[in-house]
Amino acid sequence: MRYQIICNGEIIGHSDLEADDASMAMAWGEFVPSARYPAVRDVFKLKSDATRETSAQQEDQDKLTTYAARRERLQLSLQTAEGQLVSTVQIEISDYSTEEGDGSIEVSAHVDEPGFFEERTRVSEEHWRSRG
C-alpha cells in the first residue's frame, strides 16, 4: 500500500512502508521523493550529516538540535494514496543520498492510528492469497 508524505500541505514523496513493527508502532521503507522534496531536503540532510559517524567523531548534537526544530516546523504528515490521513507521533526522513541521486533515502513513521497495523496485515494476507 502506498503512502504519501506531506509537508505543509504539499506531497514531498511517497513510500510503500515495506516494513513495520507493531509492538513499537513503527513503519518504515524506501522514500521516493517528489519534485517538491528538494525544497526541504536540506533539513533532512542535517540529520544524516550529524549522525554519520566515523571513528574520529561523534554525533553532532548542535546539528541534531537544529534538525529537530526545523523538522517540527515542516508539519509532516502521512496519508494513504486515497488521501486518508494516518495519525502519527513523528515522521523521520533519513537522506543519505548524494547530489547526483546515489544512495538511499528512507522514511519512518511512529504511527498513532488505531487499527493501522492490523489493516496492513489484512491487506498483505489478501494480496498473497490472491496470488495463489
mmCIF file with all atom_site columns, C-alpha atoms in Angstrom:
data_model
loop_
_atom_site.group_PDB
_atom_site.id
_atom_site.type_symbol
_atom_site.label_atom_id
_atom_site.label_alt_id
_atom_site.label_comp_id
_atom_site.label_asym_id
_atom_site.label_entity_id
_atom_site.label_seq_id
_atom_site.pdbx_PDB_ins_code
_atom_site.Cartn_x
_atom_site.Cartn_y
_atom_site.Cartn_z
_atom_site.occupancy
_atom_site.B_iso_or_equiv
_atom_site.pdbx_formal_charge
_atom_site.auth_seq_id
_atom_site.auth_comp_id
_atom_site.auth_asym_id
_atom_site.auth_atom_id
_atom_site.pdbx_PDB_model_num
ATOM 1   C CA . MET A 1 1   ? 0.000  0.000   0.000  1.00 0.00 ? 1   MET A CA 1
ATOM 2   C CA . ARG A 1 2   ? 1.385  3.378   -0.974 1.00 0.00 ? 2   ARG A CA 1
ATOM 3   C CA . TYR A 1 3   ? 1.571  6.276   1.489  1.00 0.00 ? 3   TYR A CA 1
ATOM 4   C CA . GLN A 1 4   ? 2.257  9.922   0.745  1.00 0.00 ? 4   GLN A CA 1
ATOM 5   C CA . ILE A 1 5   ? 4.462  12.100  2.933  1.00 0.00 ? 5   ILE A CA 1
ATOM 6   C CA . ILE A 1 6   ? 3.015  15.592  3.208  1.00 0.00 ? 6   ILE A CA 1
ATOM 7   C CA . CYS A 1 7   ? 4.949  18.705  4.208  1.00 0.00 ? 7   CYS A CA 1
ATOM 8   C CA . ASN A 1 8   ? 2.994  21.869  4.918  1.00 0.00 ? 8   ASN A CA 1
ATOM 9   C CA . GLY A 1 9   ? 0.195  20.585  2.696  1.00 0.00 ? 9   GLY A CA 1
ATOM 10  C CA . GLU A 1 10  ? 2.397  19.528  -0.259 1.00 0.00 ? 10  GLU A CA 1
ATOM 11  C CA . ILE A 1 11  ? 3.366  15.976  -1.246 1.00 0.00 ? 11  ILE A CA 1
ATOM 12  C CA . ILE A 1 12  ? 7.155  15.666  -0.898 1.00 0.00 ? 12  ILE A CA 1
ATOM 13  C CA . GLY A 1 13  ? 7.306  11.950  -1.666 1.00 0.00 ? 13  GLY A CA 1
ATOM 14  C CA . HIS A 1 14  ? 5.836  8.525   -1.114 1.00 0.00 ? 14  HIS A CA 1
ATOM 15  C CA . SER A 1 15  ? 6.669  5.139   0.351  1.00 0.00 ? 15  SER A CA 1
ATOM 16  C CA . ASP A 1 16  ? 5.174  1.674   0.480  1.00 0.00 ? 16  ASP A CA 1
ATOM 17  C CA . LEU A 1 17  ? 6.414  1.426   4.095  1.00 0.00 ? 17  LEU A CA 1
ATOM 18  C CA . GLU A 1 18  ? 7.699  -2.037  3.308  1.00 0.00 ? 18  GLU A CA 1
ATOM 19  C CA . ALA A 1 19  ? 8.414  -2.982  6.935  1.00 0.00 ? 19  ALA A CA 1
ATOM 20  C CA . ASP A 1 20  ? 6.785  -2.459  10.299 1.00 0.00 ? 20  ASP A CA 1
ATOM 21  C CA . ASP A 1 21  ? 6.948  -3.401  13.944 1.00 0.00 ? 21  ASP A CA 1
ATOM 22  C CA . ALA A 1 22  ? 3.504  -3.166  15.509 1.00 0.00 ? 22  ALA A CA 1
ATOM 23  C CA . SER A 1 23  ? 4.909  -3.658  19.016 1.00 0.00 ? 23  SER A CA 1
ATOM 24  C CA . MET A 1 24  ? 6.841  -0.389  18.594 1.00 0.00 ? 24  MET A CA 1
ATOM 25  C CA . ALA A 1 25  ? 4.125  1.286   16.460 1.00 0.00 ? 25  ALA A CA 1
ATOM 26  C CA . MET A 1 26  ? 6.724  1.916   13.735 1.00 0.00 ? 26  MET A CA 1
ATOM 27  C CA . ALA A 1 27  ? 6.520  1.545   9.963  1.00 0.00 ? 27  ALA A CA 1
ATOM 28  C CA . TRP A 1 28  ? 9.350  2.317   7.547  1.00 0.00 ? 28  TRP A CA 1
ATOM 29  C CA . GLY A 1 29  ? 10.549 1.919   3.996  1.00 0.00 ? 29  GLY A CA 1
ATOM 30  C CA . GLU A 1 30  ? 12.176 3.449   0.973  1.00 0.00 ? 30  GLU A CA 1
ATOM 31  C CA . PHE A 1 31  ? 11.276 7.106   0.414  1.00 0.00 ? 31  PHE A CA 1
ATOM 32  C CA . VAL A 1 32  ? 10.705 8.164   -3.197 1.00 0.00 ? 32  VAL A CA 1
ATOM 33  C CA . PRO A 1 33  ? 10.960 11.962  -3.419 1.00 0.00 ? 33  PRO A CA 1
ATOM 34  C CA . SER A 1 34  ? 8.590  14.094  -5.470 1.00 0.00 ? 34  SER A CA 1
ATOM 35  C CA . ALA A 1 35  ? 9.524  17.260  -7.360 1.00 0.00 ? 35  ALA A CA 1
ATOM 36  C CA . ARG A 1 36  ? 8.774  19.241  -4.165 1.00 0.00 ? 36  ARG A CA 1
ATOM 37  C CA . TYR A 1 37  ? 11.293 17.371  -1.977 1.00 0.00 ? 37  TYR A CA 1
ATOM 38  C CA . PRO A 1 38  ? 14.399 19.430  -2.961 1.00 0.00 ? 38  PRO A CA 1
ATOM 39  C CA . ALA A 1 39  ? 12.825 22.481  -1.268 1.00 0.00 ? 39  ALA A CA 1
ATOM 40  C CA . VAL A 1 40  ? 13.098 20.755  2.147  1.00 0.00 ? 40  VAL A CA 1
ATOM 41  C CA . ARG A 1 41  ? 15.945 18.307  1.533  1.00 0.00 ? 41  ARG A CA 1
ATOM 42  C CA . ASP A 1 42  ? 18.476 20.420  3.455  1.00 0.00 ? 42  ASP A CA 1
ATOM 43  C CA . VAL A 1 43  ? 16.501 19.814  6.678  1.00 0.00 ? 43  VAL A CA 1
ATOM 44  C CA . PHE A 1 44  ? 16.846 16.040  6.375  1.00 0.00 ? 44  PHE A CA 1
ATOM 45  C CA . LYS A 1 45  ? 20.481 16.249  5.260  1.00 0.00 ? 45  LYS A CA 1
ATOM 46  C CA . LEU A 1 46  ? 21.194 17.956  8.615  1.00 0.00 ? 46  LEU A CA 1
ATOM 47  C CA . LYS A 1 47  ? 20.274 14.744  10.418 1.00 0.00 ? 47  LYS A CA 1
ATOM 48  C CA . SER A 1 48  ? 22.218 12.430  8.129  1.00 0.00 ? 48  SER A CA 1
ATOM 49  C CA . ASP A 1 49  ? 25.271 14.690  8.324  1.00 0.00 ? 49  ASP A CA 1
ATOM 50  C CA . ALA A 1 50  ? 25.042 14.824  12.119 1.00 0.00 ? 50  ALA A CA 1
ATOM 51  C CA . THR A 1 51  ? 24.677 11.080  12.569 1.00 0.00 ? 51  THR A CA 1
ATOM 52  C CA . ARG A 1 52  ? 27.239 9.944   10.018 1.00 0.00 ? 52  ARG A CA 1
ATOM 53  C CA . GLU A 1 53  ? 29.824 8.685   12.471 1.00 0.00 ? 53  GLU A CA 1
ATOM 54  C CA . THR A 1 54  ? 33.431 7.823   11.872 1.00 0.00 ? 54  THR A CA 1
ATOM 55  C CA . SER A 1 55  ? 35.894 6.519   14.394 1.00 0.00 ? 55  SER A CA 1
ATOM 56  C CA . ALA A 1 56  ? 37.185 10.074  14.842 1.00 0.00 ? 56  ALA A CA 1
ATOM 57  C CA . GLN A 1 57  ? 33.896 11.870  15.505 1.00 0.00 ? 57  GLN A CA 1
ATOM 58  C CA . GLN A 1 58  ? 30.629 11.559  17.391 1.00 0.00 ? 58  GLN A CA 1
ATOM 59  C CA . GLU A 1 59  ? 27.140 12.740  16.542 1.00 0.00 ? 59  GLU A CA 1
ATOM 60  C CA . ASP A 1 60  ? 26.937 16.495  16.164 1.00 0.00 ? 60  ASP A CA 1
ATOM 61  C CA . GLN A 1 61  ? 24.397 17.497  18.838 1.00 0.00 ? 61  GLN A CA 1
ATOM 62  C CA . ASP A 1 62  ? 24.083 21.077  17.570 1.00 0.00 ? 62  ASP A CA 1
ATOM 63  C CA . LYS A 1 63  ? 23.061 19.853  14.107 1.00 0.00 ? 63  LYS A CA 1
ATOM 64  C CA . LEU A 1 64  ? 20.609 17.371  15.648 1.00 0.00 ? 64  LEU A CA 1
ATOM 65  C CA . THR A 1 65  ? 19.019 20.114  17.743 1.00 0.00 ? 65  THR A CA 1
ATOM 66  C CA . THR A 1 66  ? 18.716 22.376  14.684 1.00 0.00 ? 66  THR A CA 1
ATOM 67  C CA . TYR A 1 67  ? 17.318 19.468  12.673 1.00 0.00 ? 67  TYR A CA 1
ATOM 68  C CA . ALA A 1 68  ? 14.633 18.666  15.268 1.00 0.00 ? 68  ALA A CA 1
ATOM 69  C CA . ALA A 1 69  ? 13.472 22.285  15.428 1.00 0.00 ? 69  ALA A CA 1
ATOM 70  C CA . ARG A 1 70  ? 13.375 22.679  11.638 1.00 0.00 ? 70  ARG A CA 1
ATOM 71  C CA . ARG A 1 71  ? 11.630 19.312  11.140 1.00 0.00 ? 71  ARG A CA 1
ATOM 72  C CA . GLU A 1 72  ? 8.853  20.324  13.552 1.00 0.00 ? 72  GLU A CA 1
ATOM 73  C CA . ARG A 1 73  ? 8.174  23.475  11.521 1.00 0.00 ? 73  ARG A CA 1
ATOM 74  C CA . LEU A 1 74  ? 7.616  21.342  8.400  1.00 0.00 ? 74  LEU A CA 1
ATOM 75  C CA . GLN A 1 75  ? 4.351  19.913  9.778  1.00 0.00 ? 75  GLN A CA 1
ATOM 76  C CA . LEU A 1 76  ? 4.948  16.475  8.277  1.00 0.00 ? 76  LEU A CA 1
ATOM 77  C CA . SER A 1 77  ? 2.024  14.122  7.900  1.00 0.00 ? 77  SER A CA 1
ATOM 78  C CA . LEU A 1 78  ? 1.273  10.731  6.400  1.00 0.00 ? 78  LEU A CA 1
ATOM 79  C CA . GLN A 1 79  ? -1.702 9.851   4.251  1.00 0.00 ? 79  GLN A CA 1
ATOM 80  C CA . THR A 1 80  ? -2.853 6.925   2.180  1.00 0.00 ? 80  THR A CA 1
ATOM 81  C CA . ALA A 1 81  ? -2.801 7.155   -1.613 1.00 0.00 ? 81  ALA A CA 1
ATOM 82  C CA . GLU A 1 82  ? -6.553 7.736   -1.342 1.00 0.00 ? 82  GLU A CA 1
ATOM 83  C CA . GLY A 1 83  ? -5.946 10.829  0.798  1.00 0.00 ? 83  GLY A CA 1
ATOM 84  C CA . GLN A 1 84  ? -6.880 9.426   4.224  1.00 0.00 ? 84  GLN A CA 1
ATOM 85  C CA . LEU A 1 85  ? -4.752 10.965  6.955  1.00 0.00 ? 85  LEU A CA 1
ATOM 86  C CA . VAL A 1 86  ? -2.835 8.491   9.165  1.00 0.00 ? 86  VAL A CA 1
ATOM 87  C CA . SER A 1 87  ? -2.266 9.730   12.702 1.00 0.00 ? 87  SER A CA 1
ATOM 88  C CA . THR A 1 88  ? 1.442  9.816   13.589 1.00 0.00 ? 88  THR A CA 1
ATOM 89  C CA . VAL A 1 89  ? 3.539  10.873  16.544 1.00 0.00 ? 89  VAL A CA 1
ATOM 90  C CA . GLN A 1 90  ? 6.602  11.589  14.403 1.00 0.00 ? 90  GLN A CA 1
ATOM 91  C CA . ILE A 1 91  ? 7.897  11.133  10.867 1.00 0.00 ? 91  ILE A CA 1
ATOM 92  C CA . GLU A 1 92  ? 11.619 10.925  10.076 1.00 0.00 ? 92  GLU A CA 1
ATOM 93  C CA . ILE A 1 93  ? 13.312 11.020  6.693  1.00 0.00 ? 93  ILE A CA 1
ATOM 94  C CA . SER A 1 94  ? 16.886 9.702   6.613  1.00 0.00 ? 94  SER A CA 1
ATOM 95  C CA . ASP A 1 95  ? 18.533 11.070  3.486  1.00 0.00 ? 95  ASP A CA 1
ATOM 96  C CA . TYR A 1 96  ? 21.932 9.548   2.754  1.00 0.00 ? 96  TYR A CA 1
ATOM 97  C CA . SER A 1 97  ? 21.742 10.277  -0.951 1.00 0.00 ? 97  SER A CA 1
ATOM 98  C CA . THR A 1 98  ? 24.261 12.387  -2.834 1.00 0.00 ? 98  THR A CA 1
ATOM 99  C CA . GLU A 1 99  ? 23.541 15.380  -5.037 1.00 0.00 ? 99  GLU A CA 1
ATOM 100 C CA . GLU A 1 100 ? 23.826 13.008  -8.001 1.00 0.00 ? 100 GLU A CA 1
ATOM 101 C CA . GLY A 1 101 ? 20.982 10.902  -6.611 1.00 0.00 ? 101 GLY A CA 1
ATOM 102 C CA . ASP A 1 102 ? 23.134 7.988   -5.472 1.00 0.00 ? 102 ASP A CA 1
ATOM 103 C CA . GLY A 1 103 ? 22.380 6.439   -2.109 1.00 0.00 ? 103 GLY A CA 1
ATOM 104 C CA . SER A 1 104 ? 19.291 5.763   -0.130 1.00 0.00 ? 104 SER A CA 1
ATOM 105 C CA . ILE A 1 105 ? 16.505 7.769   1.393  1.00 0.00 ? 105 ILE A CA 1
ATOM 106 C CA . GLU A 1 106 ? 14.272 6.109   3.963  1.00 0.00 ? 106 GLU A CA 1
ATOM 107 C CA . VAL A 1 107 ? 11.206 7.255   5.850  1.00 0.00 ? 107 VAL A CA 1
ATOM 108 C CA . SER A 1 108 ? 9.984  6.009   9.201  1.00 0.00 ? 108 SER A CA 1
ATOM 109 C CA . ALA A 1 109 ? 6.736  6.819   10.935 1.00 0.00 ? 109 ALA A CA 1
ATOM 110 C CA . HIS A 1 110 ? 5.743  6.378   14.565 1.00 0.00 ? 110 HIS A CA 1
ATOM 111 C CA . VAL A 1 111 ? 2.079  5.614   13.968 1.00 0.00 ? 111 VAL A CA 1
ATOM 112 C CA . ASP A 1 112 ? -0.675 6.506   16.410 1.00 0.00 ? 112 ASP A CA 1
ATOM 113 C CA . GLU A 1 113 ? -3.610 5.192   14.359 1.00 0.00 ? 113 GLU A CA 1
ATOM 114 C CA . PRO A 1 114 ? -5.917 2.549   15.834 1.00 0.00 ? 114 PRO A CA 1
ATOM 115 C CA . GLY A 1 115 ? -6.062 -0.469  13.546 1.00 0.00 ? 115 GLY A CA 1
ATOM 116 C CA . PHE A 1 116 ? -3.234 0.682   11.251 1.00 0.00 ? 116 PHE A CA 1
ATOM 117 C CA . PHE A 1 117 ? -1.062 -2.401  11.671 1.00 0.00 ? 117 PHE A CA 1
ATOM 118 C CA . GLU A 1 118 ? -3.980 -4.827  11.640 1.00 0.00 ? 118 GLU A CA 1
ATOM 119 C CA . GLU A 1 119 ? -5.183 -3.347  8.347  1.00 0.00 ? 119 GLU A CA 1
ATOM 120 C CA . ARG A 1 120 ? -1.696 -3.658  6.816  1.00 0.00 ? 120 ARG A CA 1
ATOM 121 C CA . THR A 1 121 ? -1.582 -7.318  7.853  1.00 0.00 ? 121 THR A CA 1
ATOM 122 C CA . ARG A 1 122 ? -5.047 -7.975  6.415  1.00 0.00 ? 122 ARG A CA 1
ATOM 123 C CA . VAL A 1 123 ? -4.210 -6.324  3.077  1.00 0.00 ? 123 VAL A CA 1
ATOM 124 C CA . SER A 1 124 ? -0.911 -8.201  2.850  1.00 0.00 ? 124 SER A CA 1
ATOM 125 C CA . GLU A 1 125 ? -2.559 -11.556 3.567  1.00 0.00 ? 125 GLU A CA 1
ATOM 126 C CA . GLU A 1 126 ? -5.250 -10.889 0.941  1.00 0.00 ? 126 GLU A CA 1
ATOM 127 C CA . HIS A 1 127 ? -2.573 -9.982  -1.577 1.00 0.00 ? 127 HIS A CA 1
ATOM 128 C CA . TRP A 1 128 ? -0.636 -13.197 -1.039 1.00 0.00 ? 128 TRP A CA 1
ATOM 129 C CA . ARG A 1 129 ? -3.783 -15.353 -1.051 1.00 0.00 ? 129 ARG A CA 1
ATOM 130 C CA . SER A 1 130 ? -4.854 -13.862 -4.367 1.00 0.00 ? 130 SER A CA 1
ATOM 131 C CA . ARG A 1 131 ? -1.510 -14.813 -5.906 1.00 0.00 ? 131 ARG A CA 1
ATOM 132 C CA . GLY A 1 132 ? -2.330 -18.429 -5.182 1.00 0.00 ? 132 GLY A CA 1
#
